[in-house]
Amino acid sequence: MSTDAGTVAARLRATFDTGRTKPLAWRLTRLRALRALLTEQSEVFLAALRADLGKSATEAYHGEVGFTLNEIDHTLTHLEEWLRPRPAAVPGAFLPAEARVVRDPLGVVLVIAPWNYPLQLALAPLVGALAAGNTAVIKPSELAPATSAAMARLLPRYLDREAVAVVEGAVPETTALLEERFDHIFYTGNGTVGRIVMAAAARHLTPVTLELGGKSPVVVEPGADLAVTAQRIARGKFQNAGQTCVAPDYILAVGDTAPELETHLAAAVHALYGDDPALSPEYGRIVNERHFDRLAALLEDGRVVTGGGHDRANRYLAPTVLADVSENAPVMQAEIFGPVLPIIAVPDLDAAIAFINNRDKPLALYAFTESERTKQRLAEETSSGALVFGLPVSYLAVPELPFGGVGESGMGRYHGEYSIDTFSHLKAVLDKPLG
Ligand code: NAD
């Protein structure tokens, strides 16, 4: 079948227009097919993820295949209940009358995915799009070519081509897709392209979800158990070699915590990846040379606490912690998106909050503290996509929490029931008897 953007969009729209994607049974069947794809072809996807990003099987299973299966299972369990019309109270002046809110599918959805979790970030939005009764085009990232090819080859074996299409390619192919009219565009990636997507969507008045990134801070306060803190930060930061949108970007070490935290971070990295992380099967690689060069240039400021080694030929960059980093260092200007973790010392919580609020609103804000007062102040005085105490990254696997950014870190949200709302129109229905 043709992969020409116009032909694909027309084919999917024709399917949607028949109405056959609307019944609950159609949606559940597609989710079960997606489930079968992931369980039966899991080895193929794990191999592709290793080829693209050096992901270990454990990491690739948890972060991609297993994650998406959980999203499917949660949706299969609750979809009927989520789709039930919600009764709405009617003011006395309208009575007798009944009102309800109905979730209507939107039509044809375009999902544009990035390279860092190339399977999860293509298929988790697809779960929501299909569960909400839409047809969908997936545009995987060209920077994860093995995973892109595996999805293009295998998805059509499990899901009808009339309802789901995979269009591979880079900027020209995405640009061609963006010329077409969709009913929702779901984009995950950087803010520069996010603006291109939103401008293209404006031509057709198409709603967008933008899942973007940014610098996610970690506040560490005196009194927190610094050994546990360091272990959890290191695990969240260095998985996928730091190429995670919700990875801790930098640490704001409050008061006198920095020196002791440095020691614990070095120990935590050693416990995760051994004497030489280059030899650890658990440690990933940088996606390409362009990103490798960008990251290697960030090592020139600050004092290396651990790591610093790199090897361009293998796209290896050691898990690196930098101390004594200045606010103006290049590493503090843009999202790091790699295995470099700067520590900035701040005198107190006021300074930490001011530091955060002087910058773009982050996708996630993390804090390690024993103080309820600190938790309350961070909740009330800062804005971020998510606020998480004590455990970086994993919050996105809690299916009842919305996942998305605010301001420069994005707009809109998904996962679980939030995906249904994203990919549906919430239609108001009022029924007043004529008698
Ligand atoms: P990327 O380079 O793979 O780009 C993402 C998608 O945009 C790809 O499919 C690509 O083909 C397409 N694209 C690139 N240039 C384009 C153009 N000019 N016009 C149209 N389409 C274009 O991925 P990336 O942007 O490097 O991803 C990294 C960023 O994504 C980071 O900022 C990260 O924080 C963010 N991210 C966010 C989330 C989230 O869920 N919020 C998840 C992962 C990554």
Short mmCIF file of C-alpha atoms and ligand atoms in Angstrom, two decimals:
data_model
loop_
_atom_site.label_atom_id
_atom_site.label_comp_id
_atom_site.label_asym_id
_atom_site.label_seq_id
_atom_site.Cartn_x
_atom_site.Cartn_y
_atom_site.Cartn_z
CA MET A 1 0.00 0.00 0.00
CA SER A 2 1.12 3.54 -0.66
CA THR A 3 2.90 5.47 2.06
CA ASP A 4 2.30 8.79 0.33
CA ALA A 5 1.03 11.17 3.05
CA GLY A 6 -2.13 12.21 1.24
CA THR A 7 -3.10 8.64 0.32
CA VAL A 8 -2.51 7.38 3.84
CA ALA A 9 -4.51 10.16 5.45
CA ALA A 10 -7.38 9.66 2.97
CA ARG A 11 -7.42 5.90 3.59
CA LEU A 12 -7.59 6.32 7.36
CA ARG A 13 -10.26 9.00 7.09
CA ALA A 14 -12.38 6.77 4.86
CA THR A 15 -12.16 4.07 7.54
CA PHE A 16 -13.12 6.46 10.30
CA ASP A 17 -16.04 7.76 8.26
CA THR A 18 -17.57 4.29 8.06
CA GLY A 19 -18.12 4.49 11.83
CA ARG A 20 -16.64 1.07 12.45
CA THR A 21 -13.96 2.32 14.85
CA LYS A 22 -16.55 3.59 17.31
CA PRO A 23 -17.94 0.47 19.05
CA LEU A 24 -16.20 -0.63 22.23
CA ALA A 25 -15.61 -4.09 20.71
CA TRP A 26 -13.57 -2.66 17.81
CA ARG A 27 -11.38 -0.72 20.21
CA LEU A 28 -10.79 -3.67 22.56
CA THR A 29 -9.87 -5.93 19.64
CA ARG A 30 -7.23 -3.42 18.44
CA LEU A 31 -5.77 -3.11 21.94
CA ARG A 32 -5.56 -6.90 22.21
CA ALA A 33 -3.83 -7.03 18.81
CA LEU A 34 -1.31 -4.45 20.00
CA ARG A 35 -0.80 -6.58 23.09
CA ALA A 36 -0.13 -9.63 20.93
CA LEU A 37 2.35 -7.66 18.81
CA LEU A 38 4.35 -6.67 21.89
CA THR A 39 4.36 -10.09 23.51
CA GLU A 40 5.00 -12.16 20.38
CA GLN A 41 7.58 -9.79 18.85
CA SER A 42 9.22 -8.60 22.05
CA GLU A 43 12.60 -10.13 21.10
CA VAL A 44 12.61 -8.29 17.77
CA PHE A 45 11.94 -4.98 19.50
CA LEU A 46 14.57 -5.61 22.20
CA ALA A 47 17.17 -6.31 19.50
CA ALA A 48 16.18 -3.15 17.61
CA LEU A 49 16.48 -1.06 20.78
CA ARG A 50 19.90 -2.49 21.44
CA ALA A 51 20.98 -1.65 17.89
CA ASP A 52 19.67 1.92 18.10
CA LEU A 53 20.65 2.89 21.65
CA GLY A 54 22.67 0.05 23.16
CA LYS A 55 19.73 -0.51 25.53
CA SER A 56 20.09 -3.55 27.75
CA ALA A 57 17.27 -6.10 27.54
CA THR A 58 16.20 -5.29 31.11
CA GLU A 59 16.02 -1.57 30.47
CA ALA A 60 14.34 -1.98 27.09
CA TYR A 61 11.76 -4.33 28.52
CA HIS A 62 10.88 -2.15 31.50
CA GLY A 63 11.02 1.19 29.72
CA GLU A 64 9.46 0.26 26.41
CA VAL A 65 7.76 -3.12 25.89
CA GLY A 66 6.62 -3.70 29.48
CA PHE A 67 5.63 -0.08 29.96
CA THR A 68 3.39 -0.17 26.90
CA LEU A 69 1.87 -3.51 27.92
CA ASN A 70 0.94 -1.99 31.29
CA GLU A 71 -0.68 0.93 29.53
CA ILE A 72 -2.67 -1.48 27.35
CA ASP A 73 -3.74 -3.65 30.29
CA HIS A 74 -4.82 -0.67 32.36
CA THR A 75 -6.87 0.59 29.41
CA LEU A 76 -8.41 -2.82 28.67
CA THR A 77 -9.52 -3.04 32.31
CA HIS A 78 -11.11 0.40 32.50
CA LEU A 79 -12.13 1.44 28.99
CA GLU A 80 -15.80 0.51 29.26
CA GLU A 81 -16.15 2.51 32.48
CA TRP A 82 -14.23 5.50 31.03
CA LEU A 83 -16.50 5.63 27.99
CA ARG A 84 -19.72 5.62 29.98
CA PRO A 85 -21.56 8.93 29.52
CA ARG A 86 -21.13 11.11 32.65
CA PRO A 87 -24.40 12.49 33.98
CA ALA A 88 -24.36 16.26 34.53
CA ALA A 89 -26.56 18.13 37.00
CA VAL A 90 -29.14 20.41 35.39
CA PRO A 91 -30.05 23.78 37.01
CA GLY A 92 -33.64 24.03 38.29
CA ALA A 93 -34.69 26.49 35.59
CA PHE A 94 -34.12 23.80 32.88
CA LEU A 95 -36.07 21.02 34.58
CA PRO A 96 -37.39 18.62 33.58
CA ALA A 97 -34.26 17.77 31.54
CA GLU A 98 -31.28 15.43 31.54
CA ALA A 99 -27.68 16.24 30.69
CA ARG A 100 -24.60 14.15 30.09
CA VAL A 101 -21.04 14.33 28.78
CA VAL A 102 -20.13 11.91 25.98
CA ARG A 103 -16.63 11.08 24.74
CA ASP A 104 -16.66 11.22 20.93
CA PRO A 105 -13.70 9.99 18.85
CA LEU A 106 -11.95 12.80 16.96
CA GLY A 107 -11.14 11.05 13.67
CA VAL A 108 -7.60 10.61 12.31
CA VAL A 109 -4.68 11.10 14.72
CA LEU A 110 -1.05 11.76 13.78
CA VAL A 111 1.57 10.58 16.31
CA ILE A 112 5.10 11.92 15.76
CA ALA A 113 7.59 10.08 17.98
CA PRO A 114 11.20 10.76 19.07
CA TRP A 115 14.21 8.45 19.20
CA ASN A 116 14.97 8.12 22.92
CA TYR A 117 12.15 5.70 23.85
CA PRO A 118 11.25 5.04 20.24
CA LEU A 119 8.83 2.19 20.88
CA GLN A 120 7.07 3.46 24.01
CA LEU A 121 6.61 7.00 22.70
CA ALA A 122 5.09 5.78 19.44
CA LEU A 123 2.86 3.05 20.86
CA ALA A 124 1.64 4.47 24.20
CA PRO A 125 -0.06 7.38 22.37
CA LEU A 126 -1.43 4.82 19.87
CA VAL A 127 -3.06 2.94 22.76
CA GLY A 128 -4.95 6.11 23.66
CA ALA A 129 -5.81 7.01 20.07
CA LEU A 130 -7.29 3.55 19.34
CA ALA A 131 -9.00 3.24 22.73
CA ALA A 132 -10.73 6.55 22.03
CA GLY A 133 -12.03 5.15 18.70
CA ASN A 134 -9.73 6.89 16.22
CA THR A 135 -7.59 5.77 13.32
CA ALA A 136 -3.91 6.73 13.53
CA VAL A 137 -0.70 7.38 11.61
CA ILE A 138 2.56 6.73 13.45
CA LYS A 139 5.67 8.61 12.33
CA PRO A 140 8.61 7.01 14.19
CA SER A 141 11.92 8.81 14.60
CA GLU A 142 14.49 8.35 11.85
CA LEU A 143 17.20 8.56 14.53
CA ALA A 144 16.18 5.14 15.86
CA PRO A 145 16.12 3.39 12.47
CA ALA A 146 16.04 -0.24 13.66
CA THR A 147 13.02 0.36 15.90
CA SER A 148 11.33 2.43 13.20
CA ALA A 149 11.82 -0.37 10.65
CA ALA A 150 10.58 -3.03 13.09
CA MET A 151 7.38 -1.07 13.76
CA ALA A 152 6.80 -0.43 10.05
CA ARG A 153 7.23 -4.12 9.28
CA LEU A 154 5.30 -5.62 12.20
CA LEU A 155 2.41 -3.30 12.99
CA PRO A 156 0.56 -4.09 9.74
CA ARG A 157 0.67 -7.79 10.62
CA TYR A 158 -1.36 -7.16 13.77
CA LEU A 159 -3.45 -4.07 13.03
CA ASP A 160 -5.57 -3.42 9.94
CA ARG A 161 -3.85 -1.11 7.48
CA GLU A 162 -7.10 0.75 7.00
CA ALA A 163 -6.97 1.89 10.63
CA VAL A 164 -3.29 2.20 11.54
CA ALA A 165 -0.40 3.25 9.29
CA VAL A 166 3.30 3.62 9.97
CA VAL A 167 5.03 6.24 7.83
CA GLU A 168 8.80 6.13 8.18
CA GLY A 169 11.06 9.03 7.35
CA ALA A 170 12.71 12.25 8.45
CA VAL A 171 11.94 15.95 7.95
CA PRO A 172 10.58 15.75 4.37
CA GLU A 173 8.20 12.90 5.17
CA THR A 174 7.03 14.58 8.40
CA THR A 175 6.57 17.87 6.59
CA ALA A 176 4.45 16.12 3.97
CA LEU A 177 2.31 14.54 6.68
CA LEU A 178 1.88 17.92 8.37
CA GLU A 179 0.38 19.31 5.15
CA GLU A 180 -2.57 16.94 5.59
CA ARG A 181 -5.56 17.59 7.79
CA PHE A 182 -5.63 15.53 10.98
CA ASP A 183 -8.05 15.70 13.88
CA HIS A 184 -5.31 15.62 16.50
CA ILE A 185 -1.51 15.78 16.32
CA PHE A 186 0.42 14.22 19.17
CA TYR A 187 4.07 15.27 19.05
CA THR A 188 6.88 14.19 21.38
CA GLY A 189 10.29 15.82 20.98
CA ASN A 190 11.98 19.19 21.26
CA GLY A 191 10.36 22.61 21.46
CA THR A 192 11.81 23.92 18.20
CA VAL A 193 10.06 21.23 16.18
CA GLY A 194 7.08 21.56 18.53
CA ARG A 195 6.61 25.08 17.21
CA ILE A 196 6.79 23.83 13.60
CA VAL A 197 4.16 21.20 14.38
CA MET A 198 1.87 23.71 16.07
CA ALA A 199 2.17 26.18 13.19
CA ALA A 200 1.31 23.43 10.68
CA ALA A 201 -1.62 22.31 12.83
CA ALA A 202 -2.95 25.88 12.96
CA ARG A 203 -3.61 25.82 9.21
CA HIS A 204 -6.28 23.15 9.76
CA LEU A 205 -7.27 24.24 13.30
CA THR A 206 -6.04 20.85 14.47
CA PRO A 207 -5.58 20.47 18.23
CA VAL A 208 -2.09 19.44 19.36
CA THR A 209 -0.49 17.72 22.29
CA LEU A 210 3.16 18.69 22.67
CA GLU A 211 5.20 16.42 24.92
CA LEU A 212 8.45 18.37 25.18
CA GLY A 213 11.45 18.41 27.50
CA GLY A 214 13.58 20.87 29.42
CA LYS A 215 15.81 20.95 32.46
CA SER A 216 14.23 18.95 35.30
CA PRO A 217 15.82 19.97 38.64
CA VAL A 218 16.38 17.87 41.74
CA VAL A 219 16.34 19.68 45.08
CA VAL A 220 18.27 17.91 47.83
CA GLU A 221 17.84 19.18 51.39
CA PRO A 222 19.87 18.57 54.54
CA GLY A 223 18.26 15.82 56.58
CA ALA A 224 17.48 13.63 53.55
CA ASP A 225 19.19 10.21 53.57
CA LEU A 226 21.91 11.07 51.06
CA ALA A 227 22.90 7.48 50.29
CA VAL A 228 19.34 6.58 49.24
CA THR A 229 18.98 9.95 47.50
CA ALA A 230 22.14 9.37 45.45
CA GLN A 231 21.12 5.82 44.48
CA ARG A 232 17.72 6.93 43.21
CA ILE A 233 19.06 9.98 41.38
CA ALA A 234 21.81 7.92 39.70
CA ARG A 235 19.38 5.23 38.60
CA GLY A 236 16.95 7.76 37.11
CA LYS A 237 19.64 9.92 35.55
CA PHE A 238 21.88 7.33 33.92
CA GLN A 239 19.31 4.89 32.52
CA ASN A 240 19.31 5.13 28.71
CA ALA A 241 22.59 7.07 29.16
CA GLY A 242 20.65 10.08 30.42
CA GLN A 243 18.56 10.34 27.25
CA THR A 244 15.24 10.46 29.09
CA CYS A 245 12.90 13.45 28.93
CA VAL A 246 12.15 13.25 32.67
CA ALA A 247 15.75 12.47 33.72
CA PRO A 248 17.11 14.64 36.53
CA ASP A 249 18.92 17.40 34.64
CA TYR A 250 20.79 19.06 37.51
CA ILE A 251 20.93 18.97 41.29
CA LEU A 252 20.32 21.95 43.55
CA ALA A 253 22.19 20.90 46.69
CA VAL A 254 20.83 22.95 49.58
CA GLY A 255 23.09 24.10 52.45
CA ASP A 256 25.99 21.77 53.18
CA THR A 257 24.69 18.68 51.31
CA ALA A 258 26.93 18.90 48.19
CA PRO A 259 30.20 17.31 49.43
CA GLU A 260 28.56 14.27 51.02
CA LEU A 261 26.17 13.88 48.08
CA GLU A 262 29.14 13.85 45.67
CA THR A 263 30.68 10.89 47.50
CA HIS A 264 27.39 8.98 47.53
CA LEU A 265 26.75 9.68 43.82
CA ALA A 266 30.17 8.30 42.89
CA ALA A 267 29.43 5.18 44.96
CA ALA A 268 25.96 4.82 43.43
CA VAL A 269 27.33 5.00 39.86
CA HIS A 270 29.92 2.37 40.78
CA ALA A 271 27.25 0.11 42.27
CA LEU A 272 25.17 0.40 39.08
CA TYR A 273 27.86 0.01 36.40
CA GLY A 274 31.03 -1.34 38.08
CA ASP A 275 34.66 -0.24 37.65
CA ASP A 276 34.29 0.50 33.95
CA PRO A 277 30.79 1.42 32.76
CA ALA A 278 32.03 0.99 29.16
CA LEU A 279 32.05 -2.76 29.86
CA SER A 280 28.70 -2.88 31.64
CA PRO A 281 25.93 -4.52 29.59
CA GLU A 282 23.48 -2.34 31.51
CA TYR A 283 24.87 0.98 30.28
CA GLY A 284 23.59 2.51 27.02
CA ARG A 285 25.17 4.57 24.24
CA ILE A 286 24.60 8.07 22.85
CA VAL A 287 22.21 7.98 19.91
CA ASN A 288 24.55 9.53 17.32
CA GLU A 289 27.76 11.51 16.81
CA ARG A 290 26.04 14.88 16.72
CA HIS A 291 24.63 14.35 20.20
CA PHE A 292 27.92 12.81 21.36
CA ASP A 293 29.86 15.93 20.30
CA ARG A 294 27.31 18.23 21.93
CA LEU A 295 27.58 16.29 25.21
CA ALA A 296 31.38 15.96 25.20
CA ALA A 297 31.62 19.76 24.94
CA LEU A 298 29.63 20.10 28.19
CA LEU A 299 32.40 18.38 30.19
CA GLU A 300 34.66 21.41 30.00
CA ASP A 301 33.18 23.21 33.03
CA GLY A 302 33.19 22.25 36.69
CA ARG A 303 35.08 19.55 38.60
CA VAL A 304 34.60 15.89 37.63
CA VAL A 305 33.38 13.90 40.66
CA THR A 306 33.05 10.66 38.73
CA GLY A 307 33.17 9.74 35.04
CA GLY A 308 34.28 12.11 32.31
CA GLY A 309 35.66 9.38 30.04
CA HIS A 310 34.38 9.14 26.48
CA ASP A 311 34.98 7.32 23.22
CA ARG A 312 33.48 8.81 20.08
CA ALA A 313 33.95 5.69 17.95
CA ASN A 314 31.62 3.78 20.29
CA ARG A 315 29.39 6.75 21.16
CA TYR A 316 30.27 6.01 24.79
CA LEU A 317 30.14 8.74 27.39
CA ALA A 318 30.72 7.68 31.00
CA PRO A 319 28.10 8.44 33.66
CA THR A 320 29.50 11.78 34.81
CA VAL A 321 28.86 13.94 37.86
CA LEU A 322 30.18 17.51 37.82
CA ALA A 323 30.54 19.67 40.93
CA ASP A 324 31.29 23.38 41.38
CA VAL A 325 29.31 24.19 38.24
CA SER A 326 28.47 27.84 37.68
CA GLU A 327 25.01 29.00 36.74
CA ASN A 328 26.39 30.38 33.48
CA ALA A 329 28.22 27.23 32.34
CA PRO A 330 27.06 25.81 28.96
CA VAL A 331 25.83 22.69 30.79
CA MET A 332 23.26 24.91 32.55
CA GLN A 333 21.91 26.60 29.42
CA ALA A 334 19.85 23.89 27.67
CA GLU A 335 18.44 20.45 28.49
CA ILE A 336 21.44 18.09 28.84
CA PHE A 337 19.71 14.94 27.56
CA GLY A 338 22.76 12.78 28.25
CA PRO A 339 24.75 11.24 31.13
CA VAL A 340 26.13 14.47 32.62
CA LEU A 341 24.85 15.54 36.03
CA PRO A 342 25.89 18.95 37.38
CA ILE A 343 25.57 19.85 41.03
CA ILE A 344 24.88 23.47 41.95
CA ALA A 345 25.17 24.44 45.61
CA VAL A 346 22.52 26.86 46.92
CA PRO A 347 22.39 28.29 50.44
CA ASP A 348 18.75 27.57 51.26
CA LEU A 349 15.33 26.56 49.95
CA ASP A 350 14.47 30.17 49.03
CA ALA A 351 17.46 30.22 46.70
CA ALA A 352 16.50 26.85 45.20
CA ILE A 353 12.94 28.02 44.51
CA ALA A 354 14.19 31.30 43.00
CA PHE A 355 16.63 29.34 40.80
CA ILE A 356 13.79 27.14 39.48
CA ASN A 357 11.35 30.00 38.98
CA ASN A 358 13.92 32.06 37.03
CA ARG A 359 13.92 29.39 34.33
CA ASP A 360 11.40 27.67 32.03
CA LYS A 361 8.79 25.54 33.76
CA PRO A 362 10.27 22.03 33.93
CA LEU A 363 8.66 18.78 32.82
CA ALA A 364 9.40 17.32 36.26
CA LEU A 365 10.60 18.78 39.53
CA TYR A 366 12.10 16.33 42.01
CA ALA A 367 12.92 16.82 45.65
CA PHE A 368 14.55 14.76 48.36
CA THR A 369 13.56 16.09 51.75
CA GLU A 370 12.10 14.94 55.06
CA SER A 371 10.34 18.27 55.56
CA GLU A 372 6.59 18.49 54.96
CA ARG A 373 6.95 22.25 54.97
CA THR A 374 9.41 22.04 52.06
CA LYS A 375 7.05 19.76 50.13
CA GLN A 376 4.24 22.21 50.67
CA ARG A 377 6.35 25.20 49.63
CA LEU A 378 7.53 23.47 46.43
CA ALA A 379 3.93 22.52 45.62
CA GLU A 380 2.64 26.06 46.14
CA GLU A 381 5.56 28.17 44.90
CA THR A 382 6.70 26.36 41.73
CA SER A 383 5.09 25.15 38.48
CA SER A 384 6.14 21.99 36.62
CA GLY A 385 4.60 19.15 34.61
CA ALA A 386 4.96 16.91 37.67
CA LEU A 387 6.23 17.32 41.23
CA VAL A 388 7.77 14.17 42.67
CA PHE A 389 9.30 13.51 46.06
CA GLY A 390 11.86 10.78 46.58
CA LEU A 391 11.85 8.96 43.21
CA PRO A 392 12.92 10.43 39.86
CA VAL A 393 11.52 9.24 36.51
CA SER A 394 9.27 6.33 37.58
CA TYR A 395 6.18 8.47 38.21
CA LEU A 396 5.28 8.18 34.55
CA ALA A 397 4.53 4.51 35.11
CA VAL A 398 1.68 5.39 37.50
CA PRO A 399 -1.21 5.07 35.03
CA GLU A 400 -3.65 7.20 36.98
CA LEU A 401 -1.34 10.22 36.90
CA PRO A 402 -1.49 12.55 33.88
CA PHE A 403 1.81 12.81 32.00
CA GLY A 404 2.65 16.09 30.30
CA GLY A 405 4.39 19.43 30.61
CA VAL A 406 3.50 23.06 31.18
CA GLY A 407 4.86 26.14 29.43
CA GLU A 408 8.08 25.30 27.57
CA SER A 409 7.85 21.65 28.69
CA GLY A 410 4.69 21.13 26.68
CA MET A 411 0.92 21.24 26.55
CA GLY A 412 -1.68 18.54 27.05
CA ARG A 413 -1.34 15.24 28.84
CA TYR A 414 -1.91 11.51 28.38
CA HIS A 415 -1.69 8.02 29.95
CA GLY A 416 -4.67 5.98 31.07
CA GLU A 417 -7.92 7.89 31.21
CA TYR A 418 -6.15 11.16 30.36
CA SER A 419 -5.36 9.67 26.93
CA ILE A 420 -9.07 9.09 26.33
CA ASP A 421 -9.79 12.74 27.06
CA THR A 422 -6.88 13.85 24.83
CA PHE A 423 -8.06 11.82 21.85
CA SER A 424 -11.80 12.47 22.31
CA HIS A 425 -14.13 15.40 22.06
CA LEU A 426 -16.10 15.86 25.29
CA LYS A 427 -19.52 16.42 23.81
CA ALA A 428 -22.25 18.12 25.84
CA VAL A 429 -25.67 16.50 25.47
CA LEU A 430 -28.80 18.10 26.90
CA ASP A 431 -32.18 16.41 26.52
CA LYS A 432 -35.31 18.37 27.43
CA PRO A 433 -38.62 16.58 26.87
CA LEU A 434 -41.08 18.33 24.58
CA GLY A 435 -44.13 17.45 26.65
P1 NAD B 1 13.76 13.63 17.20
O1 NAD B 1 14.93 14.31 16.61
O2 NAD B 1 13.58 12.15 17.00
O3 NAD B 1 12.48 14.41 16.70
C1 NAD B 1 11.18 14.03 17.08
C2 NAD B 1 10.32 13.84 15.83
O4 NAD B 1 10.22 15.07 15.13
C3 NAD B 1 10.90 12.83 14.85
O5 NAD B 1 9.89 11.95 14.44
C4 NAD B 1 11.42 13.68 13.72
O6 NAD B 1 11.36 13.04 12.48
C5 NAD B 1 10.48 14.88 13.74
N1 NAD B 1 11.09 16.07 13.21
C6 NAD B 1 12.37 16.49 13.39
N2 NAD B 1 12.57 17.66 12.75
C7 NAD B 1 11.41 18.00 12.15
C8 NAD B 1 10.97 19.11 11.35
N3 NAD B 1 11.78 20.10 11.04
N4 NAD B 1 9.68 19.12 10.94
C9 NAD B 1 8.84 18.12 11.26
N5 NAD B 1 9.20 17.06 12.01
C10 NAD B 1 10.45 16.98 12.45
O7 NAD B 1 13.73 13.81 18.77
P2 NAD B 1 14.24 15.03 19.63
O8 NAD B 1 13.39 16.22 19.40
O9 NAD B 1 15.72 15.14 19.58
O10 NAD B 1 13.84 14.42 21.05
C11 NAD B 1 14.46 14.86 22.18
C12 NAD B 1 13.58 15.87 22.89
O11 NAD B 1 12.32 15.31 23.13
C13 NAD B 1 14.13 16.27 24.23
O12 NAD B 1 13.92 17.65 24.42
C14 NAD B 1 13.27 15.47 25.19
O13 NAD B 1 13.19 16.02 26.47
C15 NAD B 1 11.97 15.46 24.50
N6 NAD B 1 11.18 14.34 24.91
C16 NAD B 1 10.02 14.56 25.57
C17 NAD B 1 9.27 13.49 26.01
C18 NAD B 1 7.97 13.67 26.72
O14 NAD B 1 7.24 12.69 26.82
N7 NAD B 1 7.64 14.85 27.20
C19 NAD B 1 9.71 12.20 25.76
C20 NAD B 1 10.89 12.01 25.07
C21 NAD B 1 11.62 13.08 24.64
#
